[in-house]
Short mmCIF file of N, CA and C in Angstrom, two decimals:
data_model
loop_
_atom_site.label_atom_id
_atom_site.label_comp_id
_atom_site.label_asym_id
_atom_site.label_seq_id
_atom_site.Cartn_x
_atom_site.Cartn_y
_atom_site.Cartn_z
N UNK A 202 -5.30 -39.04 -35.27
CA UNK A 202 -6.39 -38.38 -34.57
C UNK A 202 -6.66 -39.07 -33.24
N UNK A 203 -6.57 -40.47 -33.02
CA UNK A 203 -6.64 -40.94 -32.13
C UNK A 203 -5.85 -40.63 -30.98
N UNK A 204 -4.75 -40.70 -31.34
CA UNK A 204 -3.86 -40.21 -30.65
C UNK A 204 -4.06 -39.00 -29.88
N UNK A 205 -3.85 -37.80 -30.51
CA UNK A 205 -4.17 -36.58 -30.25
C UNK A 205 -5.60 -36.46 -29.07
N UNK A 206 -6.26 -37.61 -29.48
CA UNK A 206 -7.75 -37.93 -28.25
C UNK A 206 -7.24 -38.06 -27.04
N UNK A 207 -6.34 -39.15 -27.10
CA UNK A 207 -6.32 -40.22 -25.76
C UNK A 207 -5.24 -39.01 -24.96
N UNK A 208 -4.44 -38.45 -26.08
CA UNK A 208 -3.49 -37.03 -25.34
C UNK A 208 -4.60 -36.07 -24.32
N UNK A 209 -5.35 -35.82 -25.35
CA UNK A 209 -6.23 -34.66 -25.12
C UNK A 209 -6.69 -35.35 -23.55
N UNK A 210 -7.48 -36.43 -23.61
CA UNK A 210 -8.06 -36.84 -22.60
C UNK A 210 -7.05 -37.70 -21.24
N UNK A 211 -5.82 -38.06 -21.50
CA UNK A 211 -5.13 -38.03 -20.47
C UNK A 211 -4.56 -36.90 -19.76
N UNK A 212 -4.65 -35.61 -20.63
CA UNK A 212 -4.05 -34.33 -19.72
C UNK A 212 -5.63 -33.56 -18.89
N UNK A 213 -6.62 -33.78 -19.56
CA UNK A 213 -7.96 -33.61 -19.09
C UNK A 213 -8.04 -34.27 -17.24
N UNK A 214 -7.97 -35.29 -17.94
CA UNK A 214 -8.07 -36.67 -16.44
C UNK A 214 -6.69 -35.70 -15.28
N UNK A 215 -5.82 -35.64 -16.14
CA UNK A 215 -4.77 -35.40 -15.12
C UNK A 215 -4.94 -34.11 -14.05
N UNK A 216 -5.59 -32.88 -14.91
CA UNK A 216 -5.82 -31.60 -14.71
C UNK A 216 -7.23 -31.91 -13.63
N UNK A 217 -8.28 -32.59 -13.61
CA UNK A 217 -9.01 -32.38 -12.71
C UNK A 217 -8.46 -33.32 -11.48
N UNK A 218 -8.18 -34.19 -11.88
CA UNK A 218 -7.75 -34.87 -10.30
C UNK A 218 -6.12 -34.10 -9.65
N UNK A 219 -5.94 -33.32 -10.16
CA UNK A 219 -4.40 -32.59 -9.41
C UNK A 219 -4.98 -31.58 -9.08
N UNK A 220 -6.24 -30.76 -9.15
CA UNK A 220 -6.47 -29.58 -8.31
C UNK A 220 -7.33 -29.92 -7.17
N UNK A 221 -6.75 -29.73 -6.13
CA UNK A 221 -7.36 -30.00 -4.59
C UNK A 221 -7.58 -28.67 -4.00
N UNK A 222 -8.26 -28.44 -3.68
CA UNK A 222 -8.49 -27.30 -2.23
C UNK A 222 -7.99 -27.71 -0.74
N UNK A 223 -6.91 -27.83 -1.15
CA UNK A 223 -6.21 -28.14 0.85
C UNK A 223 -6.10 -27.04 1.37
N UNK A 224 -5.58 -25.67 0.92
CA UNK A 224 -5.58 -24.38 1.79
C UNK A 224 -6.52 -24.42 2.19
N UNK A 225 -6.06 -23.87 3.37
CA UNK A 225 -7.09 -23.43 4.70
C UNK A 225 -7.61 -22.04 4.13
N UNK A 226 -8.53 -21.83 4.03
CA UNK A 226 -9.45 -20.48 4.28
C UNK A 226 -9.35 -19.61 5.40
N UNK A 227 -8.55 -17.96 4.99
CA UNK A 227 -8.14 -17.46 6.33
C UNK A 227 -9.46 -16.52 6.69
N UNK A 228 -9.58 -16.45 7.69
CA UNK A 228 -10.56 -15.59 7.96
C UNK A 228 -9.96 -14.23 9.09
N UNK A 229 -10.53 -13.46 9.10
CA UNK A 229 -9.69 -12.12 9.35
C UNK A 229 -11.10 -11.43 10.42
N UNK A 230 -10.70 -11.39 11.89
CA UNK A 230 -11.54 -10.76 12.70
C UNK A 230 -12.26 -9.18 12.04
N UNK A 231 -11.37 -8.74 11.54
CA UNK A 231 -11.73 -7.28 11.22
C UNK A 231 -11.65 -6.87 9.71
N UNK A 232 -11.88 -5.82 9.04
CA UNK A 232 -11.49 -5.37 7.68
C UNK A 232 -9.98 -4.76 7.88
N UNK A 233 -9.68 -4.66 6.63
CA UNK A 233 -8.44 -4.50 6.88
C UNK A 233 -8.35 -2.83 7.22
N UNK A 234 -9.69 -2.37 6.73
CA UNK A 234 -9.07 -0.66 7.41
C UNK A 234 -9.51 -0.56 8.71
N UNK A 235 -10.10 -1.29 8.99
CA UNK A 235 -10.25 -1.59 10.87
C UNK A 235 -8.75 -1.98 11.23
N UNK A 236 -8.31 -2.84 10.67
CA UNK A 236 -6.73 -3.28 11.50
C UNK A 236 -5.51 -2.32 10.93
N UNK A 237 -6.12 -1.35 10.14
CA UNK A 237 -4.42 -0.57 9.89
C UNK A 237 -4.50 0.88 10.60
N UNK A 238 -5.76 0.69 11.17
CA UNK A 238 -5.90 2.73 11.99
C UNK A 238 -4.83 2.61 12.99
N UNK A 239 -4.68 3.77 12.75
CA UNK A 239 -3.18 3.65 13.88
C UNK A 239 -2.41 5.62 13.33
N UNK A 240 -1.70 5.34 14.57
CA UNK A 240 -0.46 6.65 14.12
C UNK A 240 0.74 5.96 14.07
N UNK A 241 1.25 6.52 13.11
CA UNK A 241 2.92 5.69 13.10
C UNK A 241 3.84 7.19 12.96
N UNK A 242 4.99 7.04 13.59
CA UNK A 242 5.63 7.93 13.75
C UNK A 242 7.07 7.55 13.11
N UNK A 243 7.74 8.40 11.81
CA UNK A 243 9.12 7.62 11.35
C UNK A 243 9.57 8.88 10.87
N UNK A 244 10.25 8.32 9.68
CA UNK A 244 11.52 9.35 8.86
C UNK A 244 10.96 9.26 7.60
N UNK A 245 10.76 10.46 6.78
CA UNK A 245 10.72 10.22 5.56
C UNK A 245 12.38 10.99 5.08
N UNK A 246 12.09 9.73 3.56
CA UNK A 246 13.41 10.25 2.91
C UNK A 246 12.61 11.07 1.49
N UNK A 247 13.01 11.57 1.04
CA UNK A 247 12.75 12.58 0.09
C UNK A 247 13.68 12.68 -1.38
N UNK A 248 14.19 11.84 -2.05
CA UNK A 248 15.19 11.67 -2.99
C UNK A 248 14.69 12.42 -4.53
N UNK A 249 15.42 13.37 -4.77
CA UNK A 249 15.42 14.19 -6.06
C UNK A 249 15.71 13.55 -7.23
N UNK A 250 14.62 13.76 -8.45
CA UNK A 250 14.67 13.12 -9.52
C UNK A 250 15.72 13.71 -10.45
N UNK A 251 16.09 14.95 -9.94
CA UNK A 251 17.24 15.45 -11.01
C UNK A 251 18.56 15.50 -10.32
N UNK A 252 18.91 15.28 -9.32
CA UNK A 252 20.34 15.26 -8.43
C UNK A 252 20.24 13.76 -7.49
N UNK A 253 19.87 13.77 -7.12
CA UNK A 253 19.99 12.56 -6.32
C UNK A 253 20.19 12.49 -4.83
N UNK A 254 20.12 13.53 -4.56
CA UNK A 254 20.32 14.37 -3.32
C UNK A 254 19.29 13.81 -2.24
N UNK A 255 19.14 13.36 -1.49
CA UNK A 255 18.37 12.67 -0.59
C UNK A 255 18.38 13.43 1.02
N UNK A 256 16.93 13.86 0.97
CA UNK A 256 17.18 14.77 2.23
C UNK A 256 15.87 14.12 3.36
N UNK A 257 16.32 14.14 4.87
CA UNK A 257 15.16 13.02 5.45
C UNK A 257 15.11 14.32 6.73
N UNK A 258 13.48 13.59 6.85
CA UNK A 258 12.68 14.48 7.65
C UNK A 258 11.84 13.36 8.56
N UNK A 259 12.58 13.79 10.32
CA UNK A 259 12.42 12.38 11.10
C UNK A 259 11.18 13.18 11.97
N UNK A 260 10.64 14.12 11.26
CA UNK A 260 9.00 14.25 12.54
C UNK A 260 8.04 13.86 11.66
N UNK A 261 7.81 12.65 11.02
CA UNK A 261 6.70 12.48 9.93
C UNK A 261 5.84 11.50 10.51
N UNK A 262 5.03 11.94 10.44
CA UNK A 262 3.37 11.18 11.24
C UNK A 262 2.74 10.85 9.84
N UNK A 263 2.10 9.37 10.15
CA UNK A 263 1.06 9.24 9.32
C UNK A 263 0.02 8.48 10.38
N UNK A 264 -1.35 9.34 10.10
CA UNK A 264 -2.60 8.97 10.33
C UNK A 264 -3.35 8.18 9.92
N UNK A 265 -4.04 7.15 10.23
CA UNK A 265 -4.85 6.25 9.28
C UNK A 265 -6.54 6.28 9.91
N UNK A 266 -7.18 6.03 8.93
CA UNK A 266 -8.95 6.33 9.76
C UNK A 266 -9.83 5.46 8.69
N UNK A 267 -10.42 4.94 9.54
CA UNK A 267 -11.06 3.99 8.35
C UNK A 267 -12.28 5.31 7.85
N UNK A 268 -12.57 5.04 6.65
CA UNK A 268 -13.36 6.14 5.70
C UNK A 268 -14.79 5.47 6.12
N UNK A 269 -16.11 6.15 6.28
CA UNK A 269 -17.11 6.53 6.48
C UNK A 269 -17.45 5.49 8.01
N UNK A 270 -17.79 4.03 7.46
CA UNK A 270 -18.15 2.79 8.41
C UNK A 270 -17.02 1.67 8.34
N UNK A 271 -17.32 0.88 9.27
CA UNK A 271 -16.63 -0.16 9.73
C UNK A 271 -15.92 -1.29 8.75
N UNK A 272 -17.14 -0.57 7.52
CA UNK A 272 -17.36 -2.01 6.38
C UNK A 272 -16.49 -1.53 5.16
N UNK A 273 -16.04 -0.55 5.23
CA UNK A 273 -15.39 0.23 4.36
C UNK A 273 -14.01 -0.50 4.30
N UNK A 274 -13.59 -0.63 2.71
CA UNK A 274 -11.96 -1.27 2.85
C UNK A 274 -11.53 0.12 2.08
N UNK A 275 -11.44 1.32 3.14
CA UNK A 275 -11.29 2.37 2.73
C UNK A 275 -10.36 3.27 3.73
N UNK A 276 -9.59 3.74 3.69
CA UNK A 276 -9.19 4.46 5.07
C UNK A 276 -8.21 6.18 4.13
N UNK A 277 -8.38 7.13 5.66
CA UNK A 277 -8.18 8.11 5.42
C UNK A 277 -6.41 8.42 5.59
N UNK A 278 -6.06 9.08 4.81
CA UNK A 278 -4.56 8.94 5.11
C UNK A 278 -3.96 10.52 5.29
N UNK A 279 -3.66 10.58 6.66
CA UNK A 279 -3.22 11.78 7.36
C UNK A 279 -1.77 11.97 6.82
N UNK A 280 -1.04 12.69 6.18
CA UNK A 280 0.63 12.99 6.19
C UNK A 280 1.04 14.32 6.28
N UNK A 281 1.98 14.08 7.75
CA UNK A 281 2.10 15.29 8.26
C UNK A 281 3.53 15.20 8.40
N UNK A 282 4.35 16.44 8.21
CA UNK A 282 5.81 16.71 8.50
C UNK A 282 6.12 18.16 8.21
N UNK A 283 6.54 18.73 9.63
CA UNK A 283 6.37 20.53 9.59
C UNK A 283 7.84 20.54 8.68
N UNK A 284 8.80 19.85 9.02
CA UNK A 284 9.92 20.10 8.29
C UNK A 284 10.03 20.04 6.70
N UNK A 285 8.70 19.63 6.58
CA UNK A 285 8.87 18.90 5.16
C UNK A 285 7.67 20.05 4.52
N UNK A 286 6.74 20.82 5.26
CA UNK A 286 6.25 21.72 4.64
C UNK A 286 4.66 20.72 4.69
N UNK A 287 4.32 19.60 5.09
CA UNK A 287 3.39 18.79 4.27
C UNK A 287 2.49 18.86 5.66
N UNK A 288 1.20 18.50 4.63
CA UNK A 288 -0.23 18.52 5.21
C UNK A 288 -1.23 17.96 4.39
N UNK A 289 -1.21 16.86 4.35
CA UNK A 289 -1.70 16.15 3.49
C UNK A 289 -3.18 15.25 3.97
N UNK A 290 -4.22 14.92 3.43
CA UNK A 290 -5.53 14.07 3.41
C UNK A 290 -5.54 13.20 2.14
N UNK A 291 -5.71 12.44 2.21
CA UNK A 291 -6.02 11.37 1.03
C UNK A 291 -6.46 10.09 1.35
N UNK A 292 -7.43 9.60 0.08
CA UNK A 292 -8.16 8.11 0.35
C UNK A 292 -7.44 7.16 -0.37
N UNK A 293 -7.51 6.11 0.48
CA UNK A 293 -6.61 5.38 -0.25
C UNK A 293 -7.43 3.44 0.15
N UNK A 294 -7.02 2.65 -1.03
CA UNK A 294 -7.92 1.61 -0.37
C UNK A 294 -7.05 0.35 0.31
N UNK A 295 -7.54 -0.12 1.27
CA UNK A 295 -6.92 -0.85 2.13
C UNK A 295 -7.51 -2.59 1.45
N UNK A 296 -6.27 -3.43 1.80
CA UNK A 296 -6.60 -4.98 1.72
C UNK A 296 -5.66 -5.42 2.61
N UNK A 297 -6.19 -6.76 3.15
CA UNK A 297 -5.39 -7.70 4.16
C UNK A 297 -4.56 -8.31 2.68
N UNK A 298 -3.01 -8.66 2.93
CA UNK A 298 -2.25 -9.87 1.92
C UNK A 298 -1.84 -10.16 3.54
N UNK A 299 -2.15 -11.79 3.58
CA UNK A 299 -1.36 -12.74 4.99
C UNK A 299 -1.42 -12.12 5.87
N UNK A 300 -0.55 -11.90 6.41
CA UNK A 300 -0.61 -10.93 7.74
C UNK A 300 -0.23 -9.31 7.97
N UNK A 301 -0.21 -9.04 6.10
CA UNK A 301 0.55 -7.77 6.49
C UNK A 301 -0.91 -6.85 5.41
N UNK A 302 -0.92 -5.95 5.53
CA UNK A 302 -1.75 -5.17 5.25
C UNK A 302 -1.33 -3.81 4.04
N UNK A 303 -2.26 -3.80 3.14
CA UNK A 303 -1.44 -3.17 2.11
C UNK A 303 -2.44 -1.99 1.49
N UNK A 304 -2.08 -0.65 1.25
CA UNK A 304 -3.17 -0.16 1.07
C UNK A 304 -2.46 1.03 -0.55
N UNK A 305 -3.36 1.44 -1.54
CA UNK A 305 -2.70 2.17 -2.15
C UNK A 305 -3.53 3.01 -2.83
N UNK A 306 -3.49 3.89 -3.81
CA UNK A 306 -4.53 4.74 -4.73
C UNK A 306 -3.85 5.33 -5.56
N UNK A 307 -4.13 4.99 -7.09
CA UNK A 307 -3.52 5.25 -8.42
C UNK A 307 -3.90 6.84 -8.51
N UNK A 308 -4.94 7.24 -8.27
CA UNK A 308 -5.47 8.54 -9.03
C UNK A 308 -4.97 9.91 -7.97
N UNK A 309 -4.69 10.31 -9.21
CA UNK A 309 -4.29 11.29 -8.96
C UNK A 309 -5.26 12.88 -8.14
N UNK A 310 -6.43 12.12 -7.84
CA UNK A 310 -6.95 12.71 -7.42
C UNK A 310 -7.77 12.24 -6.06
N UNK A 311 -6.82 11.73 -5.54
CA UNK A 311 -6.81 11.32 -3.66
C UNK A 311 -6.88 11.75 -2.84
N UNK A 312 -6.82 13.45 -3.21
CA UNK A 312 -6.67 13.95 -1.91
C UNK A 312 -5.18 14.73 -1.93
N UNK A 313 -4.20 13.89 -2.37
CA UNK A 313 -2.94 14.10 -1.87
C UNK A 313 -2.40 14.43 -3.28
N UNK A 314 -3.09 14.34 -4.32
CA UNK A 314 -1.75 14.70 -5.68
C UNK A 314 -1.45 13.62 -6.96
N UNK A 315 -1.22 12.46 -6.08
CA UNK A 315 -0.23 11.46 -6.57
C UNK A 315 -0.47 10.08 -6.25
N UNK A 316 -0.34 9.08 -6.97
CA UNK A 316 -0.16 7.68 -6.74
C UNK A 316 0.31 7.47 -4.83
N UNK A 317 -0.13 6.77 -4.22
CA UNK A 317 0.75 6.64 -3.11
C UNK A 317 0.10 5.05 -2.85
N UNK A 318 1.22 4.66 -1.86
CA UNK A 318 1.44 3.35 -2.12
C UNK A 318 2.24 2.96 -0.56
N UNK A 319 1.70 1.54 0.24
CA UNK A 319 2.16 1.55 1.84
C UNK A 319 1.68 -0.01 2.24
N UNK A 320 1.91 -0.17 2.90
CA UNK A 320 2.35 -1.69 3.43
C UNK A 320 2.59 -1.85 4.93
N UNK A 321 1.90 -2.48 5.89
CA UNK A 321 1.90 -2.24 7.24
C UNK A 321 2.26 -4.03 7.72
N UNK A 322 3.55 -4.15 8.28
CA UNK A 322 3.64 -5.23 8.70
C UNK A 322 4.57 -5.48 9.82
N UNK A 323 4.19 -6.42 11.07
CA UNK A 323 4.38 -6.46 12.21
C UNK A 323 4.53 -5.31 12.74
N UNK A 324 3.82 -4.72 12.72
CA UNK A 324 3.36 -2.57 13.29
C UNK A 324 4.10 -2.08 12.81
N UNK A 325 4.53 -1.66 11.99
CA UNK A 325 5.79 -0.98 11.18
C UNK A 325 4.98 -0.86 9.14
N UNK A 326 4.84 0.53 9.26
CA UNK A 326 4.58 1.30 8.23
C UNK A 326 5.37 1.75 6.97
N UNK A 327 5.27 1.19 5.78
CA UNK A 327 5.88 1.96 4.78
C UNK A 327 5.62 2.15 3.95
N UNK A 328 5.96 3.40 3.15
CA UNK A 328 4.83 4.52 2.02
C UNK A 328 5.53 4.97 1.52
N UNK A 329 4.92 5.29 0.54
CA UNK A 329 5.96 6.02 -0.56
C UNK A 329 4.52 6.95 -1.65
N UNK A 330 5.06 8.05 -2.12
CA UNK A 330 4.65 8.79 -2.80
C UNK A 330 5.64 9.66 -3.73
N UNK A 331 5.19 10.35 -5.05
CA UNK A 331 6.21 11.83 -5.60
C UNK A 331 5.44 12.82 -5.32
N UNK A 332 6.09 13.76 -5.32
CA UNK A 332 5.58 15.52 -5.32
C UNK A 332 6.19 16.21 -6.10
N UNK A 333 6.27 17.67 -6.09
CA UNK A 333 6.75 17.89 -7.47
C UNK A 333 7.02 19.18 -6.23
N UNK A 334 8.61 19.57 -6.82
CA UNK A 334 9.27 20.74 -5.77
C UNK A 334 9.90 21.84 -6.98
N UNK A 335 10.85 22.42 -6.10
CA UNK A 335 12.08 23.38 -7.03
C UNK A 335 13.12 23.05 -6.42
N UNK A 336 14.58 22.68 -7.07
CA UNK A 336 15.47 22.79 -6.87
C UNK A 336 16.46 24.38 -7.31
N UNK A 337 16.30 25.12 -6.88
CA UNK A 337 16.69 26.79 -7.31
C UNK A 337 15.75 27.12 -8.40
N UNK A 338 15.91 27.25 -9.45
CA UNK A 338 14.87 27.56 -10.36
C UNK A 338 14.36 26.28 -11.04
N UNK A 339 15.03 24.91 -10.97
CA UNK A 339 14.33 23.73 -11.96
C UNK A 339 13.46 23.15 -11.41
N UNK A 340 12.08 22.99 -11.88
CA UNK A 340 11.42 21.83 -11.42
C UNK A 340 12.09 20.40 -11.34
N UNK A 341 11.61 19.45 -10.46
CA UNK A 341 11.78 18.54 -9.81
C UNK A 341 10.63 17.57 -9.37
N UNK A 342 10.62 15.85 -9.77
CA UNK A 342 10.21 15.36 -9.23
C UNK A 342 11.01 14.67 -8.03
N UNK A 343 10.01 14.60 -6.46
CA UNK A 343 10.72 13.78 -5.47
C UNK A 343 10.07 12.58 -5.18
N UNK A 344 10.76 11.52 -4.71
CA UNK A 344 10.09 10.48 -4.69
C UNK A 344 10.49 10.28 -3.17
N UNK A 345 9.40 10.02 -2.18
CA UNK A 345 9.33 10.82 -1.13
C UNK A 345 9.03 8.62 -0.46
N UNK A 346 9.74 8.32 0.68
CA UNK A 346 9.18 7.40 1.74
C UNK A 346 9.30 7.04 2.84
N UNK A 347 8.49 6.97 3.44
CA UNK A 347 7.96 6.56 4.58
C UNK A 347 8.68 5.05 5.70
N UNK A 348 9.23 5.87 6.75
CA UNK A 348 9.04 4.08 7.45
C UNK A 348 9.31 4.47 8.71
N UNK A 349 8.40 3.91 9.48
CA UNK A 349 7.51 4.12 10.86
C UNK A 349 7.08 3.25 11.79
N UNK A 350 6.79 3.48 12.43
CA UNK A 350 6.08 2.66 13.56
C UNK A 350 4.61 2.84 14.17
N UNK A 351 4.53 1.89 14.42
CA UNK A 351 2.90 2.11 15.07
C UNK A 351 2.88 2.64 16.40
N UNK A 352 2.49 3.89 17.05
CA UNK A 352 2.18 4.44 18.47
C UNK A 352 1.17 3.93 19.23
N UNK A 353 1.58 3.27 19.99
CA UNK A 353 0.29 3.17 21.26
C UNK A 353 -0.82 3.66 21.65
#
């Protein structure tokens, strides 16, 4: 039993003196849906869940808007592509990770349909979402993404 003490209490001793707080604390001028508004302009690819067939559509805009106020880690997500048939609104929630910015929304009720999911780093946009199409008469899921750039 003793034993098992002096164990107990040398991994105790060890465990509080090995955790330090040396990271720096980052602090971030803006929210992160303040720093991801932007238009980005790219290619989406569009890949079929029952063929594999991968078809890309290079006029695809995505819009970003931060949702109501400033304070909001919330932003509005514009997806537009005439070739692709799409016209899309959806909320989706934004966070700073390091320097790159990451924003996503599980429910299926976003606005847009579907899970969607995006990542903005050194001005360059990428997203991904499914939709649900026809391939001649079979339904089809597509798993549809994004990669873009930030416009001036």
């Amino acid at each position: 039993m003793k034993k098992f003490f002096g164990l107990w209490m040398m991994a105790f001793v060890l465990c509080l003196f090995s955790c330090k707080n040396t990271d720096p604390v980052r602090i971030y001028e803006n929210t992160a849906a303040q720093d991801a508004v932007g238009v980005y302009t790219g290619v989406w690819e569009s890949v079929s869940s029952s063929t594999g067939n991968v078809t890309k559509y290079d006029d695809g805009i995505i819009t970003l808007e931060v949702f109501k106020d400033s304070l909001a880690n919330q932003c509005f997500v514009y997806i537009k592509s005439e070739q692709a048939n799409w016209d899309f609104r959806g909320l989706t929630n934004v966070a700073h990770a390091g320097d790159d910015i990451v924003f996503q929304n599980e429910s299926s009720g976003n606005g847009i349909g579907q899970a969607i999911y995006g990542r903005i780093s050194n001005q360059k946009l990428t997203m991904s979402f499914s939709s649900f199409g026809k391939e001649g008469r079979k339904s089809v899921i597509f798993s549809n993404t994004f990669n873009g750039e930030k416009q001036e």
